[in-house]
PDB file of N, CA and C in Angstrom:
ATOM      1  N   UNK O   1      99.573  73.707  79.821  1.00 48.00           N
ATOM      2  CA  UNK O   1     100.901  73.760  79.255  1.00 48.00           C
ATOM      3  C   UNK O   1     101.599  75.032  79.729  1.00 48.00           C
ATOM      4  N   UNK O   2     102.851  74.927  80.049  1.00 53.00           N
ATOM      5  CA  UNK O   2     103.603  76.074  80.551  1.00 53.00           C
ATOM      6  C   UNK O   2     104.204  76.881  79.406  1.00 53.00           C
ATOM      7  N   UNK O   3     104.330  78.173  79.610  1.00 57.00           N
ATOM      8  CA  UNK O   3     104.904  79.053  78.595  1.00 57.00           C
ATOM      9  C   UNK O   3     106.377  79.344  78.846  1.00 57.00           C
ATOM     10  N   UNK O   4     106.984  78.658  79.805  1.00 61.00           N
ATOM     11  CA  UNK O   4     108.397  78.911  80.095  1.00 61.00           C
ATOM     12  C   UNK O   4     109.279  78.064  79.200  1.00 61.00           C
ATOM     13  N   UNK O   5     110.451  78.567  78.892  1.00 60.00           N
ATOM     14  CA  UNK O   5     111.421  77.869  78.058  1.00 60.00           C
ATOM     15  C   UNK O   5     112.396  77.128  78.957  1.00 60.00           C
ATOM     16  N   UNK O   6     112.548  75.829  78.712  1.00 60.00           N
ATOM     17  CA  UNK O   6     113.531  75.053  79.463  1.00 60.00           C
ATOM     18  C   UNK O   6     114.914  75.506  79.045  1.00 60.00           C
ATOM     19  N   UNK O   7     115.750  75.885  79.998  1.00 66.00           N
ATOM     20  CA  UNK O   7     117.075  76.400  79.664  1.00 66.00           C
ATOM     21  C   UNK O   7     118.201  75.484  80.093  1.00 66.00           C
ATOM     22  N   UNK O   8     117.904  74.444  80.867  1.00 66.00           N
ATOM     23  CA  UNK O   8     118.987  73.558  81.292  1.00 66.00           C
ATOM     24  C   UNK O   8     118.790  72.113  80.880  1.00 66.00           C
ATOM     25  N   UNK O   9     117.570  71.577  80.978  1.00 71.00           N
ATOM     26  CA  UNK O   9     117.390  70.167  80.666  1.00 71.00           C
ATOM     27  C   UNK O   9     115.920  69.828  80.463  1.00 71.00           C
ATOM     28  N   UNK O  10     115.661  68.933  79.499  1.00 77.00           N
ATOM     29  CA  UNK O  10     114.338  68.351  79.294  1.00 77.00           C
ATOM     30  C   UNK O  10     114.540  66.848  79.150  1.00 77.00           C
ATOM     31  N   UNK O  11     113.494  66.114  78.795  1.00 77.00           N
ATOM     32  CA  UNK O  11     113.642  64.671  78.589  1.00 77.00           C
ATOM     33  C   UNK O  11     114.592  64.350  77.438  1.00 77.00           C
ATOM     34  N   UNK O  12     114.620  65.191  76.402  1.00 80.00           N
ATOM     35  CA  UNK O  12     115.444  64.939  75.211  1.00 80.00           C
ATOM     36  C   UNK O  12     116.690  65.801  75.131  1.00 80.00           C
ATOM     37  N   UNK O  13     116.704  66.927  75.810  1.00 83.00           N
ATOM     38  CA  UNK O  13     117.775  67.902  75.628  1.00 83.00           C
ATOM     39  C   UNK O  13     118.520  68.173  76.927  1.00 83.00           C
ATOM     40  N   UNK O  14     119.786  68.535  76.790  1.00 85.00           N
ATOM     41  CA  UNK O  14     120.587  68.945  77.938  1.00 85.00           C
ATOM     42  C   UNK O  14     121.420  70.151  77.515  1.00 85.00           C
ATOM     43  N   UNK O  15     121.562  71.123  78.374  1.00 85.00           N
ATOM     44  CA  UNK O  15     122.338  72.320  78.063  1.00 85.00           C
ATOM     45  C   UNK O  15     123.825  71.993  78.024  1.00 85.00           C
ATOM     46  N   UNK O  16     124.537  72.657  77.126  1.00 85.00           N
ATOM     47  CA  UNK O  16     125.971  72.377  76.979  1.00 85.00           C
ATOM     48  C   UNK O  16     126.737  72.653  78.262  1.00 85.00           C
ATOM     49  N   UNK O  17     126.307  73.630  79.051  1.00 87.00           N
ATOM     50  CA  UNK O  17     127.041  73.920  80.283  1.00 87.00           C
ATOM     51  C   UNK O  17     126.905  72.805  81.317  1.00 87.00           C
ATOM     52  N   UNK O  18     125.918  71.935  81.157  1.00 89.00           N
ATOM     53  CA  UNK O  18     125.801  70.778  82.050  1.00 89.00           C
ATOM     54  C   UNK O  18     126.692  69.631  81.590  1.00 89.00           C
ATOM     55  N   UNK O  19     127.087  69.636  80.304  1.00 91.00           N
ATOM     56  CA  UNK O  19     127.964  68.597  79.756  1.00 91.00           C
ATOM     57  C   UNK O  19     129.425  68.975  79.967  1.00 91.00           C
ATOM     58  N   UNK O  20     129.745  70.245  79.743  1.00 93.00           N
ATOM     59  CA  UNK O  20     131.120  70.713  79.910  1.00 93.00           C
ATOM     60  C   UNK O  20     131.553  70.507  81.355  1.00 93.00           C
ATOM     61  N   UNK O  21     132.730  69.926  81.521  1.00 94.00           N
ATOM     62  CA  UNK O  21     133.238  69.609  82.853  1.00 94.00           C
ATOM     63  C   UNK O  21     132.944  68.184  83.289  1.00 94.00           C
ATOM     64  N   UNK O  22     132.159  67.444  82.501  1.00 95.00           N
ATOM     65  CA  UNK O  22     131.845  66.054  82.819  1.00 95.00           C
ATOM     66  C   UNK O  22     133.088  65.188  82.646  1.00 95.00           C
ATOM     67  N   UNK O  23     133.347  64.326  83.603  1.00 95.00           N
ATOM     68  CA  UNK O  23     134.516  63.443  83.546  1.00 95.00           C
ATOM     69  C   UNK O  23     134.361  62.406  82.437  1.00 95.00           C
ATOM     70  N   UNK O  24     135.495  62.060  81.808  1.00 95.00           N
ATOM     71  CA  UNK O  24     135.552  61.042  80.755  1.00 95.00           C
ATOM     72  C   UNK O  24     136.465  59.927  81.245  1.00 95.00           C
ATOM     73  N   UNK O  25     135.984  58.675  81.127  1.00 95.00           N
ATOM     74  CA  UNK O  25     136.733  57.506  81.586  1.00 95.00           C
ATOM     75  C   UNK O  25     136.925  56.523  80.442  1.00 95.00           C
ATOM     76  N   UNK O  26     138.004  55.761  80.483  1.00 95.00           N
ATOM     77  CA  UNK O  26     138.194  54.688  79.510  1.00 95.00           C
ATOM     78  C   UNK O  26     137.471  53.439  80.015  1.00 95.00           C
ATOM     79  N   UNK O  27     137.391  52.374  79.211  1.00 98.00           N
ATOM     80  CA  UNK O  27     136.674  51.164  79.627  1.00 98.00           C
ATOM     81  C   UNK O  27     137.216  50.524  80.912  1.00 98.00           C
ATOM     82  N   UNK O  28     138.480  50.776  81.231  1.00 97.00           N
ATOM     83  CA  UNK O  28     139.062  50.213  82.456  1.00 97.00           C
ATOM     84  C   UNK O  28     138.728  51.044  83.690  1.00 97.00           C
ATOM     85  N   UNK O  29     138.091  52.191  83.498  1.00 96.00           N
ATOM     86  CA  UNK O  29     137.703  53.033  84.622  1.00 96.00           C
ATOM     87  C   UNK O  29     138.698  54.123  84.974  1.00 96.00           C
ATOM     88  N   UNK O  30     139.757  54.270  84.169  1.00 94.00           N
ATOM     89  CA  UNK O  30     140.740  55.323  84.409  1.00 94.00           C
ATOM     90  C   UNK O  30     140.193  56.652  83.894  1.00 94.00           C
ATOM     91  N   UNK O  31     140.347  57.686  84.704  1.00 94.00           N
ATOM     92  CA  UNK O  31     139.884  59.013  84.283  1.00 94.00           C
ATOM     93  C   UNK O  31     140.837  59.573  83.234  1.00 94.00           C
ATOM     94  N   UNK O  32     140.288  59.974  82.096  1.00 95.00           N
ATOM     95  CA  UNK O  32     141.081  60.509  80.995  1.00 95.00           C
ATOM     96  C   UNK O  32     141.101  62.032  80.974  1.00 95.00           C
ATOM     97  N   UNK O  33     140.065  62.648  81.469  1.00 96.00           N
ATOM     98  CA  UNK O  33     139.957  64.103  81.449  1.00 96.00           C
ATOM     99  C   UNK O  33     138.511  64.523  81.597  1.00 96.00           C
ATOM    100  N   UNK O  34     138.205  65.718  81.104  1.00 96.00           N
ATOM    101  CA  UNK O  34     136.848  66.248  81.174  1.00 96.00           C
ATOM    102  C   UNK O  34     136.449  66.839  79.826  1.00 96.00           C
ATOM    103  N   UNK O  35     135.147  66.963  79.611  1.00 96.00           N
ATOM    104  CA  UNK O  35     134.633  67.593  78.396  1.00 96.00           C
ATOM    105  C   UNK O  35     134.872  69.100  78.514  1.00 96.00           C
ATOM    106  N   UNK O  36     135.600  69.657  77.549  1.00 96.00           N
ATOM    107  CA  UNK O  36     135.894  71.093  77.549  1.00 96.00           C
ATOM    108  C   UNK O  36     134.878  71.863  76.706  1.00 96.00           C
ATOM    109  N   UNK O  37     134.515  71.324  75.553  1.00 95.00           N
ATOM    110  CA  UNK O  37     133.583  71.978  74.632  1.00 95.00           C
ATOM    111  C   UNK O  37     132.788  70.922  73.885  1.00 95.00           C
ATOM    112  N   UNK O  38     131.611  71.312  73.436  1.00 94.00           N
ATOM    113  CA  UNK O  38     130.816  70.486  72.535  1.00 94.00           C
ATOM    114  C   UNK O  38     130.712  71.269  71.233  1.00 94.00           C
ATOM    115  N   UNK O  39     131.137  70.654  70.130  1.00 95.00           N
ATOM    116  CA  UNK O  39     131.139  71.321  68.831  1.00 95.00           C
ATOM    117  C   UNK O  39     129.838  70.997  68.091  1.00 95.00           C
ATOM    118  N   UNK O  40     129.138  72.038  67.645  1.00 93.00           N
ATOM    119  CA  UNK O  40     127.819  71.899  67.038  1.00 93.00           C
ATOM    120  C   UNK O  40     127.864  72.356  65.583  1.00 93.00           C
ATOM    121  N   UNK O  41     127.288  71.537  64.698  1.00 94.00           N
ATOM    122  CA  UNK O  41     127.188  71.875  63.280  1.00 94.00           C
ATOM    123  C   UNK O  41     126.194  73.025  63.123  1.00 94.00           C
ATOM    124  N   UNK O  42     126.627  74.121  62.523  1.00 94.00           N
ATOM    125  CA  UNK O  42     125.769  75.301  62.379  1.00 94.00           C
ATOM    126  C   UNK O  42     124.551  75.045  61.499  1.00 94.00           C
ATOM    127  N   UNK O  43     124.693  74.194  60.509  1.00 94.00           N
ATOM    128  CA  UNK O  43     123.579  73.946  59.582  1.00 94.00           C
ATOM    129  C   UNK O  43     122.544  72.999  60.160  1.00 94.00           C
ATOM    130  N   UNK O  44     123.007  71.889  60.727  1.00 93.00           N
ATOM    131  CA  UNK O  44     122.059  70.880  61.216  1.00 93.00           C
ATOM    132  C   UNK O  44     121.635  71.123  62.660  1.00 93.00           C
ATOM    133  N   UNK O  45     122.481  71.824  63.421  1.00 90.00           N
ATOM    134  CA  UNK O  45     122.192  72.032  64.834  1.00 90.00           C
ATOM    135  C   UNK O  45     122.553  70.841  65.695  1.00 90.00           C
ATOM    136  N   UNK O  46     123.140  69.814  65.087  1.00 92.00           N
ATOM    137  CA  UNK O  46     123.503  68.600  65.825  1.00 92.00           C
ATOM    138  C   UNK O  46     124.926  68.702  66.356  1.00 92.00           C
ATOM    139  N   UNK O  47     125.151  68.097  67.519  1.00 92.00           N
ATOM    140  CA  UNK O  47     126.516  68.061  68.035  1.00 92.00           C
ATOM    141  C   UNK O  47     127.323  67.083  67.190  1.00 92.00           C
ATOM    142  N   UNK O  48     128.536  67.467  66.842  1.00 94.00           N
ATOM    143  CA  UNK O  48     129.408  66.650  66.007  1.00 94.00           C
ATOM    144  C   UNK O  48     130.416  65.880  66.846  1.00 94.00           C
ATOM    145  N   UNK O  49     130.989  66.544  67.838  1.00 95.00           N
ATOM    146  CA  UNK O  49     131.950  65.875  68.714  1.00 95.00           C
ATOM    147  C   UNK O  49     132.192  66.733  69.944  1.00 95.00           C
ATOM    148  N   UNK O  50     132.840  66.139  70.922  1.00 94.00           N
ATOM    149  CA  UNK O  50     133.214  66.850  72.141  1.00 94.00           C
ATOM    150  C   UNK O  50     134.727  66.971  72.197  1.00 94.00           C
ATOM    151  N   UNK O  51     135.203  68.098  72.709  1.00 96.00           N
ATOM    152  CA  UNK O  51     136.630  68.322  72.907  1.00 96.00           C
ATOM    153  C   UNK O  51     136.932  67.995  74.362  1.00 96.00           C
ATOM    154  N   UNK O  52     137.936  67.147  74.562  1.00 95.00           N
ATOM    155  CA  UNK O  52     138.282  66.713  75.910  1.00 95.00           C
ATOM    156  C   UNK O  52     139.567  67.381  76.368  1.00 95.00           C
ATOM    157  N   UNK O  53     139.589  67.818  77.619  1.00 95.00           N
ATOM    158  CA  UNK O  53     140.807  68.294  78.269  1.00 95.00           C
ATOM    159  C   UNK O  53     141.386  67.121  79.020  1.00 95.00           C
ATOM    160  N   UNK O  54     142.654  66.830  78.796  1.00 90.00           N
ATOM    161  CA  UNK O  54     143.279  65.686  79.449  1.00 90.00           C
ATOM    162  C   UNK O  54     143.641  65.956  80.892  1.00 90.00           C
ATOM    163  N   UNK O  55     143.720  64.885  81.661  1.00 73.00           N
ATOM    164  CA  UNK O  55     144.144  64.959  83.054  1.00 73.00           C
ATOM    165  C   UNK O  55     145.636  64.725  83.138  1.00 73.00           C
ATOM    166  N   UNK O  56     146.262  65.308  84.121  1.00 68.00           N
ATOM    167  CA  UNK O  56     147.681  65.042  84.370  1.00 68.00           C
ATOM    168  C   UNK O  56     147.820  63.694  85.055  1.00 68.00           C
ATOM    169  N   UNK O  57     148.890  62.949  84.720  1.00 64.00           N
ATOM    170  CA  UNK O  57     149.071  61.625  85.343  1.00 64.00           C
ATOM    171  C   UNK O  57     149.319  61.708  86.830  1.00 64.00           C
TER     172      UNK O  57
END
């Protein structure tokens, strides 16, 4: 077993900096924008929602 801490990605986890900047599309395939932030509940540690930056038409 390794003693190093995964800092970017594991089978279950992904670092927020790998999610931020990810493109968001609607069901028709139109690009809506990108993920700007992921909001995390301080008590549970779970992500609650993502903030999206819109794209210009």
